[in-house]
Short mmCIF file of C-alpha atoms and ligand atoms in Angstrom, two decimals:
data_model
loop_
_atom_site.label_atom_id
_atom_site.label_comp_id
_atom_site.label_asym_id
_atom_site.label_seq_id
_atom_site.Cartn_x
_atom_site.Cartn_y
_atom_site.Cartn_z
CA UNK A 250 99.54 115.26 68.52
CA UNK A 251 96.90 112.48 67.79
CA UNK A 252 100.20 109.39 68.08
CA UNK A 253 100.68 110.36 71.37
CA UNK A 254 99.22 108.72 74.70
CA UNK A 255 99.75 110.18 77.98
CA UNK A 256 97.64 107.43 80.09
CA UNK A 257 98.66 105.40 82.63
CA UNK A 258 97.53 102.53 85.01
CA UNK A 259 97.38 101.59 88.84
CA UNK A 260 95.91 98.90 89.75
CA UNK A 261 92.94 98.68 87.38
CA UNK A 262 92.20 102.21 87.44
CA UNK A 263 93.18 104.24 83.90
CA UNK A 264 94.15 107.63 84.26
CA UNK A 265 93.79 109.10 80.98
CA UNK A 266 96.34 111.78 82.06
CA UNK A 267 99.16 111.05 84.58
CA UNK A 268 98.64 113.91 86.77
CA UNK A 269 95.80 114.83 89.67
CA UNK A 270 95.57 116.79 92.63
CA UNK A 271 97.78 116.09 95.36
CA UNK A 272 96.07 115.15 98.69
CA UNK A 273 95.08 118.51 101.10
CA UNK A 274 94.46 120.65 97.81
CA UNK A 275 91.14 121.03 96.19
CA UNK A 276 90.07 118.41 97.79
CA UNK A 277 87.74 118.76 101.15
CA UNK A 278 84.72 119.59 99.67
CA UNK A 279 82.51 118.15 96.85
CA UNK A 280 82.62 121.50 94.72
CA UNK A 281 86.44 121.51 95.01
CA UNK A 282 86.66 117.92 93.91
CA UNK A 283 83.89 118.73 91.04
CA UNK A 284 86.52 121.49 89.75
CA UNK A 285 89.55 118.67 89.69
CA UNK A 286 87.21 116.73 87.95
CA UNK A 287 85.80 118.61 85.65
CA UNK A 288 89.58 119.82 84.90
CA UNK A 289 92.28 117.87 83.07
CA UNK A 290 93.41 116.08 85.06
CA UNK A 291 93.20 112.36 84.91
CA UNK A 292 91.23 111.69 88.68
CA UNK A 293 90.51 113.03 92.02
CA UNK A 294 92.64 112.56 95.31
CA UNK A 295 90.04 113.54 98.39
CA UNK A 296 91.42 115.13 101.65
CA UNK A 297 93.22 112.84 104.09
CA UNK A 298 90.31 111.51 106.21
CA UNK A 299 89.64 111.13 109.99
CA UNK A 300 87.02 109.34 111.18
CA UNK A 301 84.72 112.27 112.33
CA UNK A 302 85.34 115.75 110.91
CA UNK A 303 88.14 118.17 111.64
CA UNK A 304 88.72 121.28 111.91
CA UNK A 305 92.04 121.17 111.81
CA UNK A 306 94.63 123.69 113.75
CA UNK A 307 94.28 127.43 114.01
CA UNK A 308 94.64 129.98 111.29
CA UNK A 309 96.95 131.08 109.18
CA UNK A 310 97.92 127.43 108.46
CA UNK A 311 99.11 127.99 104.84
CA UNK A 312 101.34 130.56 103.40
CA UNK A 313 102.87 130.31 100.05
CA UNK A 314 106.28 131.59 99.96
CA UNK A 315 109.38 132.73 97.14
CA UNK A 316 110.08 129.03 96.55
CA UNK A 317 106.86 127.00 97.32
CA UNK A 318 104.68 127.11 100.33
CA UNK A 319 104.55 126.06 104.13
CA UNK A 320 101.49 124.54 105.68
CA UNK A 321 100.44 123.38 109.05
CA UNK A 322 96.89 122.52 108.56
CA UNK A 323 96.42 119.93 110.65
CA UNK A 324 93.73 117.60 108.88
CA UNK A 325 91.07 119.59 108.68
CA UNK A 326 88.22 117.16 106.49
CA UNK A 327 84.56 116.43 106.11
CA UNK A 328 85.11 113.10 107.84
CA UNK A 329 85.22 109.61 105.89
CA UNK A 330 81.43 109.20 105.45
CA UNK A 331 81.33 112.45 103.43
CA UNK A 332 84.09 111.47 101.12
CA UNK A 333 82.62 107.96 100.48
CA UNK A 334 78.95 109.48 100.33
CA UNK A 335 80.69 111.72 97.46
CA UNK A 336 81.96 108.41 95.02
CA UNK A 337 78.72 106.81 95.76
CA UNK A 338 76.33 109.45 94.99
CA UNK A 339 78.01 111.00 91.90
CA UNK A 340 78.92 108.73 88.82
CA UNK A 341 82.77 109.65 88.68
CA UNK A 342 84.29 108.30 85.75
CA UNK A 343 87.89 108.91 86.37
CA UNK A 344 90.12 107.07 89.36
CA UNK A 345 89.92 108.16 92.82
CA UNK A 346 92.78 108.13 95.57
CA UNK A 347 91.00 108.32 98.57
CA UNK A 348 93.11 109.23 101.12
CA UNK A 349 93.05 108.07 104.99
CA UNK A 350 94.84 109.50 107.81
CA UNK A 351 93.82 108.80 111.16
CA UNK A 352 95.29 109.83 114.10
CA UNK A 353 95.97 106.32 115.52
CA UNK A 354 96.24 103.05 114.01
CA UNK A 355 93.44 101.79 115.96
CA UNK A 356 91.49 104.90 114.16
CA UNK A 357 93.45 103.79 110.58
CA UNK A 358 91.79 99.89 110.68
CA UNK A 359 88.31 101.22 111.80
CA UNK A 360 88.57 104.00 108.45
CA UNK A 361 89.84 100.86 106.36
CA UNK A 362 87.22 98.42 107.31
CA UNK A 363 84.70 101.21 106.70
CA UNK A 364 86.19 101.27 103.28
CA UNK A 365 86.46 97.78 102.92
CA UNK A 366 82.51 97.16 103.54
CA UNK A 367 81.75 99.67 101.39
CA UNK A 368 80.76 100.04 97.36
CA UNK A 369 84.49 101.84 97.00
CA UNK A 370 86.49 99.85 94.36
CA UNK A 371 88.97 102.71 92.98
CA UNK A 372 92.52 103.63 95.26
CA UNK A 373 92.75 103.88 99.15
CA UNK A 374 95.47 105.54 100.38
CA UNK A 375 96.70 105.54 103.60
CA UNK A 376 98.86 108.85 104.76
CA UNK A 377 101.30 107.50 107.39
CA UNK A 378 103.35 111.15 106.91
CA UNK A 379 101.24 113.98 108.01
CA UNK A 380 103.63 116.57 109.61
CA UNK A 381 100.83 118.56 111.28
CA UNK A 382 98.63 116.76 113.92
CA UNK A 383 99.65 118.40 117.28
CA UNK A 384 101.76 115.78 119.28
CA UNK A 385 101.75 113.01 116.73
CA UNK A 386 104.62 111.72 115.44
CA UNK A 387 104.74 110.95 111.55
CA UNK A 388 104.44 106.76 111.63
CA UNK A 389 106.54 106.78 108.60
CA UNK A 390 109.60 107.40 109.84
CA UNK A 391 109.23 104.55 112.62
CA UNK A 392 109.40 101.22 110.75
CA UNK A 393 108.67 98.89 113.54
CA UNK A 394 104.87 101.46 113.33
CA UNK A 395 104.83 100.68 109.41
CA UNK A 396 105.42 96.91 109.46
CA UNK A 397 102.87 95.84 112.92
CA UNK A 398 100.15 99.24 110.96
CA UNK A 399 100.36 96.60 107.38
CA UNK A 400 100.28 93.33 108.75
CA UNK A 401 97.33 94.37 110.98
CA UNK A 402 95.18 96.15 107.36
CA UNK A 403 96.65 93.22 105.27
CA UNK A 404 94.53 90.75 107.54
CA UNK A 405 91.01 92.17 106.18
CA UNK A 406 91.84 94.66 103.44
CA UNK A 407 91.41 93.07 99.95
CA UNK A 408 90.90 96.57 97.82
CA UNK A 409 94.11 98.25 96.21
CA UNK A 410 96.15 99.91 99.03
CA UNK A 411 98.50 102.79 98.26
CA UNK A 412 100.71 104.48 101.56
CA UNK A 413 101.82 108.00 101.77
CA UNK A 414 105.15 108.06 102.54
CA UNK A 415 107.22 110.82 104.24
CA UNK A 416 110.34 112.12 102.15
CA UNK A 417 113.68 109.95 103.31
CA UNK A 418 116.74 111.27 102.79
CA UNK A 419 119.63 108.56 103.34
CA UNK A 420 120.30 105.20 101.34
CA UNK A 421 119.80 102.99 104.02
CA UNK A 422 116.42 104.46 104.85
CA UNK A 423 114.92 103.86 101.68
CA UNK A 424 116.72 99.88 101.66
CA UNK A 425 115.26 99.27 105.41
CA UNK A 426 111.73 101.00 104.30
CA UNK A 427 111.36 99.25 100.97
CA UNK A 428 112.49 95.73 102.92
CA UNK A 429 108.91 96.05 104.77
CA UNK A 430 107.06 97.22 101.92
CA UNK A 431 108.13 94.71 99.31
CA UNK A 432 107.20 92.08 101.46
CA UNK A 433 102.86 93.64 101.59
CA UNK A 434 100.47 93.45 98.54
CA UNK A 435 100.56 96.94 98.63
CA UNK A 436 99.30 98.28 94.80
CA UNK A 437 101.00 101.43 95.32
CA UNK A 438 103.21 103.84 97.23
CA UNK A 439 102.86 108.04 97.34
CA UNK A 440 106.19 109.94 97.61
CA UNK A 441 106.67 112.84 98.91
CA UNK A 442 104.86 114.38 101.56
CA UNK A 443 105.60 117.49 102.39
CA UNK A 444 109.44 118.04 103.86
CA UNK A 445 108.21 117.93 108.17
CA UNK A 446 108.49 120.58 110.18
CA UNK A 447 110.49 123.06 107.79
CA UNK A 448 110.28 127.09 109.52
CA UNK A 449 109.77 129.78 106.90
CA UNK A 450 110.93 133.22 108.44
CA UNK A 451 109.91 137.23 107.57
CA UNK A 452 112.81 139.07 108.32
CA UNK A 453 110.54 142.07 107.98
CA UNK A 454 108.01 141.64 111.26
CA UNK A 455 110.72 139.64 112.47
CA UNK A 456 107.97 136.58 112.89
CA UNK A 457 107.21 133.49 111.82
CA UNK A 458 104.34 132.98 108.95
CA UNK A 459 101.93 130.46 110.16
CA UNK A 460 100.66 129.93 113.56
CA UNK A 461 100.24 126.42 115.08
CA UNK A 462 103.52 124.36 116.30
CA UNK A 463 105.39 127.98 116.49
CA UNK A 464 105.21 128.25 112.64
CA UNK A 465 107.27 125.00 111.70
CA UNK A 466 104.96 123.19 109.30
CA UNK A 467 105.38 121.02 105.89
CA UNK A 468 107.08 122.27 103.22
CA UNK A 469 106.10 122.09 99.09
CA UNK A 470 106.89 123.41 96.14
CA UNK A 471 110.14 124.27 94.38
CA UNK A 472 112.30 123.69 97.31
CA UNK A 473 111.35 120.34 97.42
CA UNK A 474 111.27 118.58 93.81
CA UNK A 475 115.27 117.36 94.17
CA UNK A 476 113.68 115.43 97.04
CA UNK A 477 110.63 114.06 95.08
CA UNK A 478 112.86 113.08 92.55
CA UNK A 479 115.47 110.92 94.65
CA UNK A 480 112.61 109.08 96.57
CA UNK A 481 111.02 108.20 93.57
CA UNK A 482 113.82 106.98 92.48
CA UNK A 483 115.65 105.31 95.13
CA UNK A 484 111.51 103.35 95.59
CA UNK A 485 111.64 102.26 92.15
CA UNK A 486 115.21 100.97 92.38
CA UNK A 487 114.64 99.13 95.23
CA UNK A 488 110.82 97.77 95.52
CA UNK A 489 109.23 94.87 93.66
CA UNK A 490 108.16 96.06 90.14
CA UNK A 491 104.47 95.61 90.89
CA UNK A 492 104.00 98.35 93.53
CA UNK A 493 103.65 101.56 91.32
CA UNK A 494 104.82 105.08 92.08
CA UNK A 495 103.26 108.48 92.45
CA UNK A 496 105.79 110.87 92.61
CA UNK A 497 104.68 114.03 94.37
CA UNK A 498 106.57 117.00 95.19
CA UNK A 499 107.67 120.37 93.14
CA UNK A 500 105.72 119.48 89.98
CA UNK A 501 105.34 122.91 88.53
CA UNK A 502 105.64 122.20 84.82
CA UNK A 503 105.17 119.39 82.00
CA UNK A 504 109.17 119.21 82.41
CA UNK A 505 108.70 118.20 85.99
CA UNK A 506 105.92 115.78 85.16
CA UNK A 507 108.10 114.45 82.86
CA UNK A 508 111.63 114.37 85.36
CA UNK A 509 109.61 112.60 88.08
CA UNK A 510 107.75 109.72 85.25
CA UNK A 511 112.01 109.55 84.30
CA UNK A 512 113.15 108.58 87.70
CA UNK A 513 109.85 105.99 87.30
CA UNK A 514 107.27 107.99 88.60
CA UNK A 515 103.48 106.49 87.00
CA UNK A 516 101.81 109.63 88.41
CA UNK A 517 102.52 112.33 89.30
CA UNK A 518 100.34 114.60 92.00
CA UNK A 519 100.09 118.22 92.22
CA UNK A 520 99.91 120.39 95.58
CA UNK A 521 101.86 124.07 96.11
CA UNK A 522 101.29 125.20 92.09
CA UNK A 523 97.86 123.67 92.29
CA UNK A 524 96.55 125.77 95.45
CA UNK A 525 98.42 128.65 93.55
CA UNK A 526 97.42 128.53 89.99
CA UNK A 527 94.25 126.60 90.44
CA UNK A 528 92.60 123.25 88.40
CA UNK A 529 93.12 125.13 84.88
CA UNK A 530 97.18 124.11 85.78
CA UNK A 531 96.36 120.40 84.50
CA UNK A 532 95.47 121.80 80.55
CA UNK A 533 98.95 123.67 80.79
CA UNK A 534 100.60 120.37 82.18
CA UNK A 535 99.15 118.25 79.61
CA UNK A 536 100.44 120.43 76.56
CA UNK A 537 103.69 120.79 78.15
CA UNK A 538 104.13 117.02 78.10
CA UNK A 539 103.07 116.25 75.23
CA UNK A 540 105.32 119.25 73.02
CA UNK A 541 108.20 117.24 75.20
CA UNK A 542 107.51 114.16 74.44
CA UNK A 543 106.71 114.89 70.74
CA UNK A 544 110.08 116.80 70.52
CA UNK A 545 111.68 113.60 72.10
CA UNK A 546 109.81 111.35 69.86
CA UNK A 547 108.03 109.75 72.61
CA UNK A 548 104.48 108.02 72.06
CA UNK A 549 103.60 106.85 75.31
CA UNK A 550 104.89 107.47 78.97
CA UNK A 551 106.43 103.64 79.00
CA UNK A 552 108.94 105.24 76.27
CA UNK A 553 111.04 106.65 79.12
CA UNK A 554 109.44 106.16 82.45
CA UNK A 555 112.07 104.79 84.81
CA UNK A 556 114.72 105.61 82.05
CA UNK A 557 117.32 107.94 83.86
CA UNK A 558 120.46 107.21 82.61
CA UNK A 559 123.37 107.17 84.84
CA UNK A 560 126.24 110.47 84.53
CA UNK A 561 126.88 110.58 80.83
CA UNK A 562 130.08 112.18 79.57
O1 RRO B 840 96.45 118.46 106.93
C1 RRO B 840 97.69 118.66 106.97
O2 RRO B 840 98.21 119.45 107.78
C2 RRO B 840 98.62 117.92 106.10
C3 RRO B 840 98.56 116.56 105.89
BR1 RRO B 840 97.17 115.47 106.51
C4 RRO B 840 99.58 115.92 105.12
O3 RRO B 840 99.61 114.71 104.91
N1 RRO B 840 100.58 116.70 104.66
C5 RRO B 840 100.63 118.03 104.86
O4 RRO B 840 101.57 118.69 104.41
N2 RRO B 840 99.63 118.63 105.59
#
């Protein structure tokens, strides 16, 4: 349909189609970032970044299961210096989300600074959620960590900030976590992460299916789009218009693309049906969308995003 737009914005970036890889999936090298870009999809998200390379925790760390997938990686990445030398050396002409997660704060400000000097002008976003790191605790479910982690970046970072922001799962969580955000510059949030420390079982060996932490790791997929859907909805009820939403979690289908941009997601990222069904997902996505929106009569995303409609009889 030639009437119908499926862009969207954050901060100045366009993303000619509101969907991209979700951080941790074809992401932590430059071929696998090529294929994202080279695919539909409207940019690139790169794989959280530590300050020196990883290699993350031992194998298996990933195994996809009936309803979605487990994984307890445990930040294995290139370093920041190889994801930077990527956007500099290539001319990518699509938005990047380049995602930070170090393993202290002190190690989050030095990554940010590094940003900050550099050429990078497109999204930073900084993972305060990752489930995996051996003895860490995820930052985003301690709020006293959030607010002292964004006044300290907020004192030298001027380039448009996104967080990645564990899932929440009671009303007064997402009142007390949107209170500290609301009051940052912050150009965008990133909700879900995976659900923390979830424990996928095979009754047949009797075992566990991953290795590291005794095979609890971060849960995707199917089981967890109900959960994507309410935090990206309870964030856009409750924090100041101007912070945008990327709604991550269970997208499998241009009908989940479209649920999530309904609860006011403005893009959406893709991780579980990504790693299993690889970067030619994003032409299926797109033609899903758009049959639903032109069945709907909808011409652009602003035509319903945000729109859910309370219990109708
Ligand atoms: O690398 C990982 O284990 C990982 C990260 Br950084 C994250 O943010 N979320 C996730 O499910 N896995």
């Amino acid at each position: 349909m030639t009437n119908i737009s499926i862009s969207a914005n954050i901060g100045n970036e366009v993303f000619q189609s509101p969907f991209i890889n979700a951080a941790g999936v074809f992401d932590e090298t430059a071929a696998e970032m090529n294929q994202i870009l080279n695919s539909e999809a409207g940019g690139v998200t790169t794989k959280s970044a530590t300050l020196k390379p990883r290699k993350g925790n031992p194998t298996p760390r990933y195994a996809d299961t009936k309803f979605g997938s487990i994984n307890s990686m445990g930040l294995p990445n290139q370093g920041l210096d190889y994801y930077l030398n990527f956007i500099e050396k290539n001319e990518i002409n699509k938005p990047i989300d380049l995602s930070i997660s170090g393993t202290s704060r002190e190690d989050n400000l030095t990554a940010l600074k590094k940003v900050q000097k550099s050429s990078f002008t497109s999204l930073c976003e900084l993972n305060l959620s990752c489930p995996n790191v051996i003895g860490k605790p995820q930052v985003g479910y301690d709020l006293t960590a959030i607010e002292e982690t964004l006044t300290a970046v907020f004192e030298f970072f001027t380039k448009p900030l996104g967080l990645k922001l564990p899932p929440y799962f009671d009303l007064q969580q997402y009142d007390a976590v949107a209170k500290i955000l609301n009051k940052y510059p912050l150009t965008y949030i990133n909700t879900i992460n995976s659900v923390g420390n979830g424990l996928v079982v095979d009754a047949k060996t009797e075992s566990v299916v991953i290795r590291p932490k005794g095979g609890f790791g971060g849960i995707g997929g199917t089981y967890v789009k109900p959960v994507a859907l309410a935090n990206v909805r309870a964030f856009r009820q409750r924090l100041n218009p101007e912070i945008k939403i990327i709604g991550t979690g269970g997208v499998k289908t241009g009908l989940d693309v479209f649920e999530l941009i309904l609860c006011g997601a403005d893009i959406v990222e893709i991780g579980t049906a990504l790693a299993q069904e690889g970067p030619h997902i994003f032409a299926r996505l797109k033609q899903e969308l758009t049959d639903i929106m032109q069945e709907k009569g909808y011409h652009q995303l602003s035509d319903f995003r945000g729109k859910l409609k309370e219990y109708q009889n």
